[in-house]
Amino acid sequence: MAVVTSSPPAPTKRLLESESAGRRARNRLATVLMAACLLIAMLPLIWILWTVVSRGAGLLGDSTWWTNSQRGITSRRVGGGAYHAIVGTLVMALMTAVISVPIAIGTAIYLVEYGRGRFAKLVTFMVDVLTGIPSIVAALFIYALWVTAFGFQRVSFAVSLALVLLMVPVVVRSTEEMLRLVPRDLREASYALGVPRWKTIVKVVLPTAFSGIVTGIMLGLARVMGETAPLLILGPYTSSINLNPFDGNMAALPTFINQDRNNQALDPAFDRVWAAALTLILIVMVLSVLGRLLSRFGTVKK
Amino acid sequence: MTTAATSSPPSPAATPSLISGRGTGRSGDRIFSVLTRGSGALVVVLVVLTGAFLLWKSVPSLLDDDVNFITSRVWQPAANPPAFGIAALLYTTVLSSVLALLMAVPVSVGVALFLTQCAPRRLATPLGYLVDLLAAVPSIIYGLWGAFVLGPVIAGTDSGPRRAIEDALGWIPLFSSTSVARGNVFLASVVLAIMILPIVTAISREVFLQVPRANIEAALALGATRWETIRVSVLPFGKPGVITASMLGLGRALGETIAVTIILSQPSSLEDFNFSVFYGGETFASKIANNASEFSTPQKTGAYIAAGLVLFVVTFLVNALARVFISRRGDV
Amino acid sequence: MAKRIDVSGLDAFYGHFKAVEDVSLTVEPRSVTAFIGPSGCGKSTLLRTFNRMHEVIPGARVSGKVMLDDENLYDDGVDPVAVRRTVGMVFQRPNPFPTMSIYDNVAAGLRLNGVKNKKVLDEVVERSLKRANLWGEVHDRLGKPGSSLSGGQQQRLCIARAVAVEPQVLLMDEPCSALDPISTLAIEDLIQDLKDRYTIIIVTHNMQQAARVSDRTAFFTIAGAGKPGRLVEIGDTAEMFSRPAEKATEDYITGRFG
């Protein structure tokens, strides 16, 4: 009958005996290894969060942390707060958003609603390139443009310009995804009513995709708020409060952290470093989580 | 059929051409179309300008450069004549990024496989989100944690892991022992690996989820175990995607600035060079960052802009290659 | 060698939804049994309980007994993986492994079992391809990718792959529905050859195919939308098609419904 070969399953083998112990063992080993990888990935996250919280939480309970700047406080003195840095971070983020969001949404609309042919391919390729640009390169470009070419001073507005380069691609891609999720039928229903294309996009498509777009914006903001390189190049630190984006230095949380990072031996200063780090992480995480929650409860789901 | 019945006269004629995508002649449509096209064009212009400006502002310094830009390790841009070369920067940048990649990719693939093939659906999403959260941590905090918390544990002169590697592999110049207390490339690579983990994992997960059910069932029906099914159906299908993910991760590692700046200890003079991973150094990004205070006047910045240009070109190429790879393979 | 299947009181669920209710039937060794019935009556679901593929879908489960000779497939301690090596399956759409060559596709099951000897593999690959009536067409290009074949050839490749591991039973889930008429006939001829060695169960929505190919036929139906499928009648094919016992069967066969 059948040619009996070396080890294909023998016809009379009982099912209960199952396959070779070796295969079973390898399967189990593989599963264990894969789970271990997950644990390896989780470990740094937990460790970092724990570190920042345990070292930085102390100062955050103090109300002066949230209301005062570092004006007059030296590295050896305890006291002062992070108000100047928090406000600076928020101001720069707002400026960045105001500039980058219209550009990004416009580009996304172009790619989804109009884009055919080579120009669209070029645009989408360039968005990809922007996604990969290191923050320091973006900062150098703005430096070369703003300072070297135009001769302006290094101000926080320039920082925002660099951050725009970093935020645009994030918002473009997420907006694109959301726009593509809006069903074709919806657009066609609008056209069939005689609504012109641009109005359809503005009044039908965008509102439907709105929460997803907002998510993308928040995630983009979370990313740029944590960027340090543009601040190093274009936005020197100051210990006082300054809300003018075109004049003088403006503080931000990353530069606040960076300011004293070499002063490990000086407790007052170093405590502030960790506290500022915790503040930054809190803001970034809150934005990220809010953004994701919004996308889960929004109109158009992934 | 319904032509004249509507209340707004121009629409019936306009409707077919709206759907076909050609301009209707309506001013609103035309303006809008110009605006959106303009946004796209602006994006293109920005990228081109970036390259162009970097090139323009670095050329004078490059021309003045007294030594070979690519092969020299000297860095004296303020000297007269200026002399600066990126060889050391290239070495440290590539070494740290490649090591980070080697450490991150296997773990990422393991996580992605676990989440897509082993974990129950309800758990997979929140767990995946937790891994994504690694990407939300700002790089400066990675730098702080890496330098002050992780460093003493794995990379200090008498910490376990470093000692173990030095003892076992110290005869290879790459792993030879040095006196650098903590700010070494090894530590930077580990932190970079953690930073690129979320990107590589996210893309790998997406790819593994796209394996056609038919191929998985074919393996299962032959009596394959889960691991065997992964080997036979999931991994071969996902290989191009994982490669793409790795290249994007590599691009990220190459350009990382502040974390590396905080972690790596700068050698006292760049003449003092050592191949070992337990030595300090500077990457393109950290070199620029370390000297950012000098940027108050444009004169001294040419060399750094040149370094930035190299970084731009390298990350551009890596990312472009990754995208070409994606589109070549397409959706299988 | 080929085994007999005895099903008693089988229910199949997707979560809370009962897709198949209280099926009891017997399939004789070395015969071809066809499962026919209107779409949605659970014939494919039932088929997939015979090689424990049904439970691969999250939330799916089975209650009841499926006996392969004297062993219950659903006993505690029985490993589904082992079941699947004894009960092979051919799917509706041909699904050769796209990254593997023709040779590697056929050998895949063997290699998974640890067979490494090249001579043995060569022998089994040739034998399986011959049994699938594909050897003549591909023997000179075994290294070419499996996906380079036509639809009908791919399906025969999948059959070769399934028989290479010497299963006792071969389950075929509408194997010809994605193929052209010529390939369909080729596979129907193949089934006649295969039944000398294997117990075959074929799900088909094509009654004429059932009549051509099977020794026994089982007719399933559902009472209404959302209700579970059940077995109406099972018997010799010739009898079923000329003198069915149940009216429902007769209605279906004569095209009055379904």
Short mmCIF file of N, CA and C in Angstrom, two decimals, chain A residues 19 23 27 30 34-35 37-38 41-42 44-45 47-48 51-52 55 103 106-107 109-110 114 119 122-123 125-130 132-137 140-141 143-145 148-149 154 165 184 191 194-198 201-202 226 228-229 232-233 254 257 261 264 270 273-274 277 280-281 284-285 288-289 292, chain B residues 11 15 18-19 21 26 28-29 32-33 36-37 39-44 46-47 49-50 53-54 57 107 110-111 113-114 118 127 129-131 134 136-138 140-142 144-145 148-150 194 197 223 225-228 230 255 257-258 261-262 285 288-289 292 295 297-298 301 304 308 311-312 315-316 319 323:
data_model
loop_
_atom_site.label_atom_id
_atom_site.label_comp_id
_atom_site.label_asym_id
_atom_site.label_seq_id
_atom_site.Cartn_x
_atom_site.Cartn_y
_atom_site.Cartn_z
N GLU A 19 1.95 15.11 18.20
CA GLU A 19 3.19 15.10 17.42
C GLU A 19 4.41 15.06 18.32
N ARG A 23 8.55 19.24 18.50
CA ARG A 23 7.78 20.33 17.88
C ARG A 23 6.98 21.07 18.93
N ASN A 27 7.42 24.99 19.92
CA ASN A 27 6.28 25.90 19.87
C ASN A 27 6.17 26.67 21.18
N ALA A 30 8.98 29.16 21.56
CA ALA A 30 8.78 30.35 20.73
C ALA A 30 7.79 31.29 21.38
N MET A 34 8.54 35.13 22.56
CA MET A 34 7.81 36.29 22.05
C MET A 34 7.21 37.09 23.20
N ALA A 35 6.68 36.38 24.19
CA ALA A 35 6.14 37.09 25.35
C ALA A 35 7.24 37.84 26.06
N CYS A 37 9.79 39.18 24.72
CA CYS A 37 10.07 40.40 23.98
C CYS A 37 9.11 41.51 24.42
N LEU A 38 7.86 41.13 24.62
CA LEU A 38 6.90 42.13 25.05
C LEU A 38 7.31 42.71 26.41
N ALA A 41 10.05 45.08 26.11
CA ALA A 41 9.62 46.37 25.58
C ALA A 41 8.93 47.19 26.66
N MET A 42 8.22 46.52 27.56
CA MET A 42 7.49 47.25 28.59
C MET A 42 8.41 47.76 29.68
N PRO A 44 11.41 49.31 29.92
CA PRO A 44 11.90 50.70 29.92
C PRO A 44 10.79 51.70 30.18
N LEU A 45 9.62 51.45 29.62
CA LEU A 45 8.53 52.41 29.79
C LEU A 45 8.21 52.57 31.27
N TRP A 47 10.05 51.71 33.80
CA TRP A 47 11.21 52.23 34.52
C TRP A 47 11.30 53.75 34.39
N ILE A 48 11.18 54.23 33.15
CA ILE A 48 11.29 55.67 32.93
C ILE A 48 10.20 56.42 33.68
N THR A 51 10.89 56.42 37.31
CA THR A 51 12.01 57.32 37.63
C THR A 51 11.56 58.76 37.67
N VAL A 52 10.91 59.18 36.59
CA VAL A 52 10.54 60.59 36.49
C VAL A 52 9.54 60.96 37.58
N ARG A 55 11.29 60.93 41.11
CA ARG A 55 12.25 62.00 41.35
C ARG A 55 11.66 63.39 41.18
N ILE A 103 -1.72 74.33 6.67
CA ILE A 103 -0.90 73.77 5.60
C ILE A 103 -1.11 72.26 5.52
N GLY A 106 -4.64 71.35 4.32
CA GLY A 106 -4.73 71.66 2.90
C GLY A 106 -4.04 70.59 2.06
N THR A 107 -2.84 70.21 2.49
CA THR A 107 -2.11 69.19 1.74
C THR A 107 -2.85 67.86 1.75
N ILE A 109 -6.04 67.34 2.11
CA ILE A 109 -7.21 67.44 1.24
C ILE A 109 -6.78 67.29 -0.20
N TYR A 110 -5.67 67.95 -0.56
CA TYR A 110 -5.20 67.83 -1.93
C TYR A 110 -4.93 66.38 -2.29
N TYR A 114 -8.05 65.57 -4.57
CA TYR A 114 -7.67 66.04 -5.90
C TYR A 114 -6.52 65.27 -6.51
N PHE A 119 2.29 65.12 -9.85
CA PHE A 119 2.50 66.11 -8.80
C PHE A 119 2.09 65.54 -7.44
N LEU A 122 4.70 63.38 -6.12
CA LEU A 122 5.81 64.17 -5.61
C LEU A 122 5.48 64.68 -4.22
N VAL A 123 4.27 65.19 -4.07
CA VAL A 123 3.89 65.75 -2.77
C VAL A 123 3.91 64.68 -1.70
N PHE A 125 5.58 61.98 -1.64
CA PHE A 125 6.96 61.61 -1.38
C PHE A 125 7.64 62.62 -0.46
N MET A 126 7.38 63.89 -0.73
CA MET A 126 8.00 64.92 0.10
C MET A 126 7.47 64.89 1.53
N VAL A 127 6.20 64.54 1.67
CA VAL A 127 5.66 64.42 3.03
C VAL A 127 6.41 63.32 3.76
N ASP A 128 6.66 62.23 3.05
CA ASP A 128 7.45 61.15 3.65
C ASP A 128 8.83 61.63 4.05
N VAL A 129 9.44 62.41 3.18
CA VAL A 129 10.78 62.91 3.49
C VAL A 129 10.73 63.78 4.74
N LEU A 130 9.72 64.64 4.80
CA LEU A 130 9.59 65.49 5.98
C LEU A 130 9.42 64.66 7.24
N GLY A 132 10.83 62.03 7.92
CA GLY A 132 12.11 61.48 8.33
C GLY A 132 13.17 62.50 8.66
N ILE A 133 12.86 63.79 8.46
CA ILE A 133 13.89 64.80 8.73
C ILE A 133 14.21 64.87 10.22
N PRO A 134 15.46 64.77 10.58
CA PRO A 134 15.80 64.90 12.00
C PRO A 134 15.51 66.32 12.47
N SER A 135 15.14 66.43 13.73
CA SER A 135 14.74 67.75 14.21
C SER A 135 15.89 68.74 14.14
N ILE A 136 17.08 68.27 14.28
CA ILE A 136 18.21 69.20 14.25
C ILE A 136 18.44 69.73 12.85
N VAL A 137 18.12 68.92 11.85
CA VAL A 137 18.28 69.40 10.48
C VAL A 137 17.24 70.47 10.18
N LEU A 140 18.46 73.56 11.79
CA LEU A 140 19.57 74.17 11.06
C LEU A 140 19.06 74.92 9.83
N PHE A 141 18.09 74.33 9.16
CA PHE A 141 17.54 74.98 7.98
C PHE A 141 16.94 76.32 8.36
N TYR A 143 17.60 78.05 10.90
CA TYR A 143 18.71 78.93 11.30
C TYR A 143 19.34 79.57 10.07
N ALA A 144 19.62 78.71 9.07
CA ALA A 144 20.25 79.22 7.86
C ALA A 144 19.36 80.24 7.18
N LEU A 145 18.06 80.03 7.29
CA LEU A 145 17.12 80.93 6.63
C LEU A 145 16.93 82.23 7.44
N THR A 148 21.02 83.44 9.26
CA THR A 148 22.10 83.68 8.31
C THR A 148 21.63 84.47 7.10
N ALA A 149 20.50 84.06 6.53
CA ALA A 149 20.08 84.72 5.31
C ALA A 149 19.36 86.03 5.59
N ARG A 154 17.71 85.25 17.07
CA ARG A 154 17.16 83.94 17.42
C ARG A 154 16.01 84.18 18.39
N LEU A 165 7.92 72.43 10.54
CA LEU A 165 8.45 71.39 9.65
C LEU A 165 8.26 70.00 10.23
N ARG A 184 -17.42 57.12 0.33
CA ARG A 184 -17.64 57.78 -0.93
C ARG A 184 -19.09 58.21 -1.09
N TYR A 191 -22.90 65.80 -3.76
CA TYR A 191 -22.84 66.24 -5.15
C TYR A 191 -24.22 66.15 -5.79
N GLY A 194 -26.31 68.92 -5.65
CA GLY A 194 -25.87 70.12 -6.34
C GLY A 194 -24.89 70.97 -5.54
N VAL A 195 -24.31 70.39 -4.53
CA VAL A 195 -23.35 71.15 -3.74
C VAL A 195 -22.00 71.11 -4.43
N PRO A 196 -21.34 72.27 -4.59
CA PRO A 196 -20.04 72.25 -5.27
C PRO A 196 -19.01 71.50 -4.45
N ARG A 197 -17.96 71.11 -5.16
CA ARG A 197 -16.95 70.25 -4.54
C ARG A 197 -16.35 70.84 -3.30
N TRP A 198 -15.97 72.09 -3.37
CA TRP A 198 -15.25 72.65 -2.23
C TRP A 198 -16.16 72.71 -1.02
N ILE A 201 -16.41 69.31 0.56
CA ILE A 201 -15.26 68.97 1.38
C ILE A 201 -15.34 69.70 2.71
N VAL A 202 -15.61 71.00 2.65
CA VAL A 202 -15.57 71.80 3.86
C VAL A 202 -16.74 71.49 4.79
N GLY A 226 7.91 68.12 22.88
CA GLY A 226 9.06 67.48 23.50
C GLY A 226 10.36 67.68 22.75
N THR A 228 13.72 69.16 21.53
CA THR A 228 14.72 70.02 22.16
C THR A 228 15.64 70.68 21.14
N ALA A 229 15.97 69.94 20.09
CA ALA A 229 17.00 70.44 19.16
C ALA A 229 16.70 71.83 18.61
N LEU A 232 17.58 74.38 21.15
CA LEU A 232 19.00 74.57 21.38
C LEU A 232 19.58 75.53 20.35
N ILE A 233 19.12 75.38 19.13
CA ILE A 233 19.70 76.16 18.04
C ILE A 233 19.08 77.54 17.92
N PRO A 254 11.87 71.88 27.70
CA PRO A 254 13.09 71.15 27.35
C PRO A 254 14.36 71.92 27.67
N ILE A 257 14.99 71.94 31.34
CA ILE A 257 15.61 70.70 31.76
C ILE A 257 17.09 70.72 31.40
N ARG A 261 21.23 70.22 33.48
CA ARG A 261 21.39 68.77 33.46
C ARG A 261 22.79 68.33 33.84
N GLN A 264 24.43 67.61 38.35
CA GLN A 264 23.89 66.53 39.17
C GLN A 264 24.23 66.69 40.63
N PHE A 270 19.14 69.99 40.38
CA PHE A 270 18.83 68.72 39.75
C PHE A 270 17.42 68.26 40.06
N VAL A 273 15.32 69.74 37.60
CA VAL A 273 15.43 69.07 36.30
C VAL A 273 14.41 67.95 36.19
N TRP A 274 14.37 67.11 37.22
CA TRP A 274 13.41 65.99 37.16
C TRP A 274 11.98 66.47 37.25
N ALA A 277 11.04 67.61 33.97
CA ALA A 277 10.85 66.44 33.10
C ALA A 277 9.47 65.84 33.33
N LEU A 280 6.84 67.98 31.76
CA LEU A 280 6.80 67.81 30.32
C LEU A 280 6.10 66.50 29.94
N ILE A 281 6.50 65.44 30.60
CA ILE A 281 5.89 64.14 30.30
C ILE A 281 4.40 64.18 30.56
N VAL A 284 2.69 66.00 27.70
CA VAL A 284 2.74 65.19 26.47
C VAL A 284 1.82 63.99 26.57
N MET A 285 1.86 63.31 27.70
CA MET A 285 1.03 62.11 27.83
C MET A 285 -0.44 62.46 27.83
N SER A 288 -1.45 62.97 24.35
CA SER A 288 -1.50 61.72 23.59
C SER A 288 -2.73 60.92 23.95
N VAL A 289 -2.97 60.79 25.25
CA VAL A 289 -4.11 59.97 25.67
C VAL A 289 -5.41 60.61 25.23
N ARG A 292 -5.97 59.94 21.60
CA ARG A 292 -6.43 58.59 21.26
C ARG A 292 -7.87 58.39 21.68
N SER B 11 -26.50 73.68 -11.01
CA SER B 11 -25.97 72.41 -10.51
C SER B 11 -26.07 71.20 -11.44
N THR B 15 -22.86 68.79 -11.85
CA THR B 15 -22.70 67.55 -11.09
C THR B 15 -21.78 66.51 -11.76
N LEU B 18 -18.14 67.46 -11.48
CA LEU B 18 -17.61 67.43 -10.12
C LEU B 18 -17.05 66.05 -9.80
N ILE B 19 -17.87 65.07 -10.18
CA ILE B 19 -17.45 63.72 -9.81
C ILE B 19 -16.24 63.30 -10.63
N GLY B 21 -13.93 65.12 -11.47
CA GLY B 21 -12.73 65.76 -10.93
C GLY B 21 -12.20 66.92 -11.73
N ARG B 26 -16.54 77.13 -11.39
CA ARG B 26 -16.99 77.90 -10.25
C ARG B 26 -15.79 78.51 -9.56
N GLY B 28 -15.45 79.35 -6.45
CA GLY B 28 -15.17 78.73 -5.17
C GLY B 28 -14.32 77.48 -5.32
N ASP B 29 -14.72 76.67 -6.27
CA ASP B 29 -13.98 75.45 -6.50
C ASP B 29 -12.56 75.75 -6.94
N PHE B 32 -10.43 77.06 -4.07
CA PHE B 32 -10.14 75.98 -3.13
C PHE B 32 -9.08 75.04 -3.69
N SER B 33 -9.27 74.72 -4.95
CA SER B 33 -8.32 73.81 -5.57
C SER B 33 -6.92 74.42 -5.56
N THR B 36 -5.46 74.22 -1.98
CA THR B 36 -4.96 72.92 -1.54
C THR B 36 -3.73 72.51 -2.33
N ARG B 37 -3.76 72.79 -3.61
CA ARG B 37 -2.58 72.50 -4.39
C ARG B 37 -1.38 73.28 -3.85
N SER B 39 -0.87 74.23 -0.82
CA SER B 39 -0.33 73.62 0.39
C SER B 39 0.62 72.51 0.02
N GLY B 40 0.20 71.68 -0.90
CA GLY B 40 1.07 70.58 -1.33
C GLY B 40 2.37 71.11 -1.88
N ALA B 41 2.23 72.16 -2.70
CA ALA B 41 3.43 72.74 -3.30
C ALA B 41 4.35 73.30 -2.23
N LEU B 42 3.73 73.90 -1.21
CA LEU B 42 4.54 74.47 -0.13
C LEU B 42 5.38 73.39 0.55
N VAL B 43 4.75 72.25 0.75
CA VAL B 43 5.49 71.15 1.38
C VAL B 43 6.71 70.77 0.53
N VAL B 44 6.47 70.67 -0.77
CA VAL B 44 7.58 70.32 -1.65
C VAL B 44 8.68 71.37 -1.56
N LEU B 46 9.35 73.43 0.80
CA LEU B 46 10.06 73.41 2.08
C LEU B 46 11.18 72.38 2.08
N VAL B 47 10.86 71.19 1.58
CA VAL B 47 11.89 70.16 1.59
C VAL B 47 13.05 70.56 0.68
N LEU B 49 13.89 73.52 -0.27
CA LEU B 49 14.61 74.64 0.32
C LEU B 49 15.55 74.19 1.42
N THR B 50 15.07 73.21 2.21
CA THR B 50 15.92 72.74 3.29
C THR B 50 17.26 72.28 2.73
N PHE B 53 19.18 75.32 1.16
CA PHE B 53 19.80 76.24 2.10
C PHE B 53 20.98 75.62 2.81
N LEU B 54 20.80 74.40 3.21
CA LEU B 54 21.91 73.74 3.90
C LEU B 54 23.14 73.70 2.99
N LYS B 57 24.60 77.35 2.50
CA LYS B 57 25.32 77.94 3.63
C LYS B 57 26.53 77.13 4.06
N VAL B 107 13.63 42.26 18.93
CA VAL B 107 12.62 42.44 19.98
C VAL B 107 11.31 42.94 19.37
N GLY B 110 9.53 40.21 17.67
CA GLY B 110 8.95 39.32 18.69
C GLY B 110 7.66 39.90 19.26
N VAL B 111 7.70 41.19 19.59
CA VAL B 111 6.51 41.83 20.14
C VAL B 111 5.38 41.81 19.12
N LEU B 113 4.89 39.83 16.59
CA LEU B 113 4.37 38.48 16.40
C LEU B 113 3.48 38.09 17.58
N PHE B 114 3.96 38.41 18.77
CA PHE B 114 3.18 38.04 19.95
C PHE B 114 1.81 38.71 19.90
N CYS B 118 -0.36 35.60 18.95
CA CYS B 118 -0.55 34.85 20.19
C CYS B 118 -1.55 35.49 21.14
N LEU B 127 -2.28 46.39 24.79
CA LEU B 127 -0.86 46.13 24.91
C LEU B 127 -0.09 46.86 23.81
N TYR B 129 -0.97 49.53 22.40
CA TYR B 129 -0.96 50.95 22.72
C TYR B 129 0.13 51.27 23.73
N LEU B 130 0.32 50.39 24.68
CA LEU B 130 1.39 50.60 25.66
C LEU B 130 2.75 50.68 24.97
N VAL B 131 2.98 49.79 24.02
CA VAL B 131 4.26 49.84 23.30
C VAL B 131 4.38 51.15 22.53
N LEU B 134 5.79 54.26 24.23
CA LEU B 134 7.24 54.50 24.27
C LEU B 134 7.61 55.65 23.34
N ALA B 136 5.87 58.26 22.81
CA ALA B 136 5.38 59.55 23.28
C ALA B 136 6.36 60.20 24.26
N VAL B 137 7.28 59.42 24.78
CA VAL B 137 8.22 59.99 25.75
C VAL B 137 9.19 60.92 25.01
N PRO B 138 9.31 62.17 25.45
CA PRO B 138 10.21 63.10 24.75
C PRO B 138 11.65 62.64 24.83
N ILE B 140 14.38 64.14 25.33
CA ILE B 140 15.24 64.68 26.38
C ILE B 140 15.11 63.83 27.64
N ILE B 141 13.93 63.28 27.82
CA ILE B 141 13.75 62.44 29.00
C ILE B 141 14.47 61.11 28.82
N TYR B 142 14.47 60.58 27.62
CA TYR B 142 15.29 59.40 27.37
C TYR B 142 16.75 59.69 27.68
N LEU B 144 17.97 61.96 29.81
CA LEU B 144 18.17 62.05 31.25
C LEU B 144 18.19 60.66 31.89
N TRP B 145 17.17 59.89 31.57
CA TRP B 145 17.06 58.57 32.17
C TRP B 145 18.25 57.70 31.78
N PHE B 148 21.52 59.08 33.60
CA PHE B 148 21.61 59.09 35.06
C PHE B 148 21.03 57.88 35.75
N VAL B 149 20.19 57.13 35.05
CA VAL B 149 19.57 55.98 35.71
C VAL B 149 20.03 54.66 35.10
N LEU B 150 19.92 54.56 33.76
CA LEU B 150 20.30 53.30 33.12
C LEU B 150 21.81 53.15 33.07
N ILE B 194 15.68 51.45 22.40
CA ILE B 194 14.38 51.60 23.05
C ILE B 194 13.55 52.65 22.32
N LEU B 197 12.11 51.24 19.03
CA LEU B 197 11.27 50.06 19.17
C LEU B 197 9.81 50.31 18.76
N GLY B 223 -1.51 20.71 9.84
CA GLY B 223 -1.11 20.25 11.16
C GLY B 223 0.10 20.98 11.70
N THR B 225 2.03 23.66 14.05
CA THR B 225 1.82 24.35 15.33
C THR B 225 1.83 25.85 15.07
N ARG B 226 1.53 26.62 16.07
CA ARG B 226 1.47 28.06 15.86
C ARG B 226 2.81 28.62 15.42
N TRP B 227 3.86 28.20 16.06
CA TRP B 227 5.18 28.70 15.69
C TRP B 227 5.50 28.29 14.25
N GLU B 228 5.14 27.07 13.87
CA GLU B 228 5.43 26.62 12.51
C GLU B 228 4.62 27.43 11.50
N ILE B 230 3.76 30.48 11.89
CA ILE B 230 4.44 31.76 11.80
C ILE B 230 5.63 31.66 10.85
N GLY B 255 19.08 60.28 13.24
CA GLY B 255 18.83 61.70 13.43
C GLY B 255 18.59 62.11 14.87
N THR B 257 18.84 63.47 18.38
CA THR B 257 19.78 64.49 18.84
C THR B 257 20.00 64.53 20.34
N ILE B 258 18.97 64.95 21.08
CA ILE B 258 19.23 65.37 22.45
C ILE B 258 19.56 64.19 23.36
N THR B 261 23.06 63.49 22.84
CA THR B 261 23.90 64.57 23.35
C THR B 261 24.10 64.45 24.85
N ILE B 262 23.03 64.13 25.56
CA ILE B 262 23.14 64.04 27.01
C ILE B 262 23.96 62.83 27.41
N ALA B 285 24.42 64.75 14.97
CA ALA B 285 23.44 65.55 15.68
C ALA B 285 24.00 66.10 16.99
N ILE B 288 26.47 69.03 16.57
CA ILE B 288 25.81 70.31 16.31
C ILE B 288 25.19 70.82 17.60
N ALA B 289 24.52 69.94 18.33
CA ALA B 289 23.84 70.37 19.55
C ALA B 289 24.83 70.87 20.59
N ALA B 292 25.82 74.42 19.92
CA ALA B 292 24.75 75.33 19.52
C ALA B 292 24.92 76.72 20.10
N PHE B 295 26.19 79.51 17.98
CA PHE B 295 25.47 79.90 16.78
C PHE B 295 24.98 81.34 16.80
N THR B 297 26.57 83.96 15.99
CA THR B 297 26.98 84.62 14.75
C THR B 297 27.18 83.60 13.65
N PRO B 298 26.73 83.94 12.45
CA PRO B 298 26.77 82.98 11.35
C PRO B 298 28.16 82.53 10.95
N THR B 301 29.30 79.03 11.88
CA THR B 301 28.36 77.93 11.79
C THR B 301 28.49 77.08 10.52
N TYR B 304 29.15 73.40 10.92
CA TYR B 304 28.04 72.63 11.51
C TYR B 304 26.90 72.47 10.52
N GLY B 308 25.18 69.12 9.24
CA GLY B 308 23.75 68.95 9.13
C GLY B 308 23.35 68.52 7.74
N LEU B 311 23.87 64.88 7.39
CA LEU B 311 22.80 64.15 8.10
C LEU B 311 21.52 64.17 7.28
N PHE B 312 21.20 65.31 6.71
CA PHE B 312 20.01 65.42 5.88
C PHE B 312 20.06 64.43 4.72
N THR B 315 19.79 60.69 6.02
CA THR B 315 18.43 60.27 6.43
C THR B 315 17.48 60.31 5.25
N PHE B 316 17.67 61.26 4.34
CA PHE B 316 16.86 61.30 3.13
C PHE B 316 16.98 59.99 2.37
N ASN B 319 15.38 56.97 4.24
CA ASN B 319 13.93 56.99 4.16
C ASN B 319 13.42 56.75 2.74
N ARG B 323 10.90 53.74 1.43
CA ARG B 323 9.62 53.91 0.72
C ARG B 323 9.63 53.22 -0.62
#
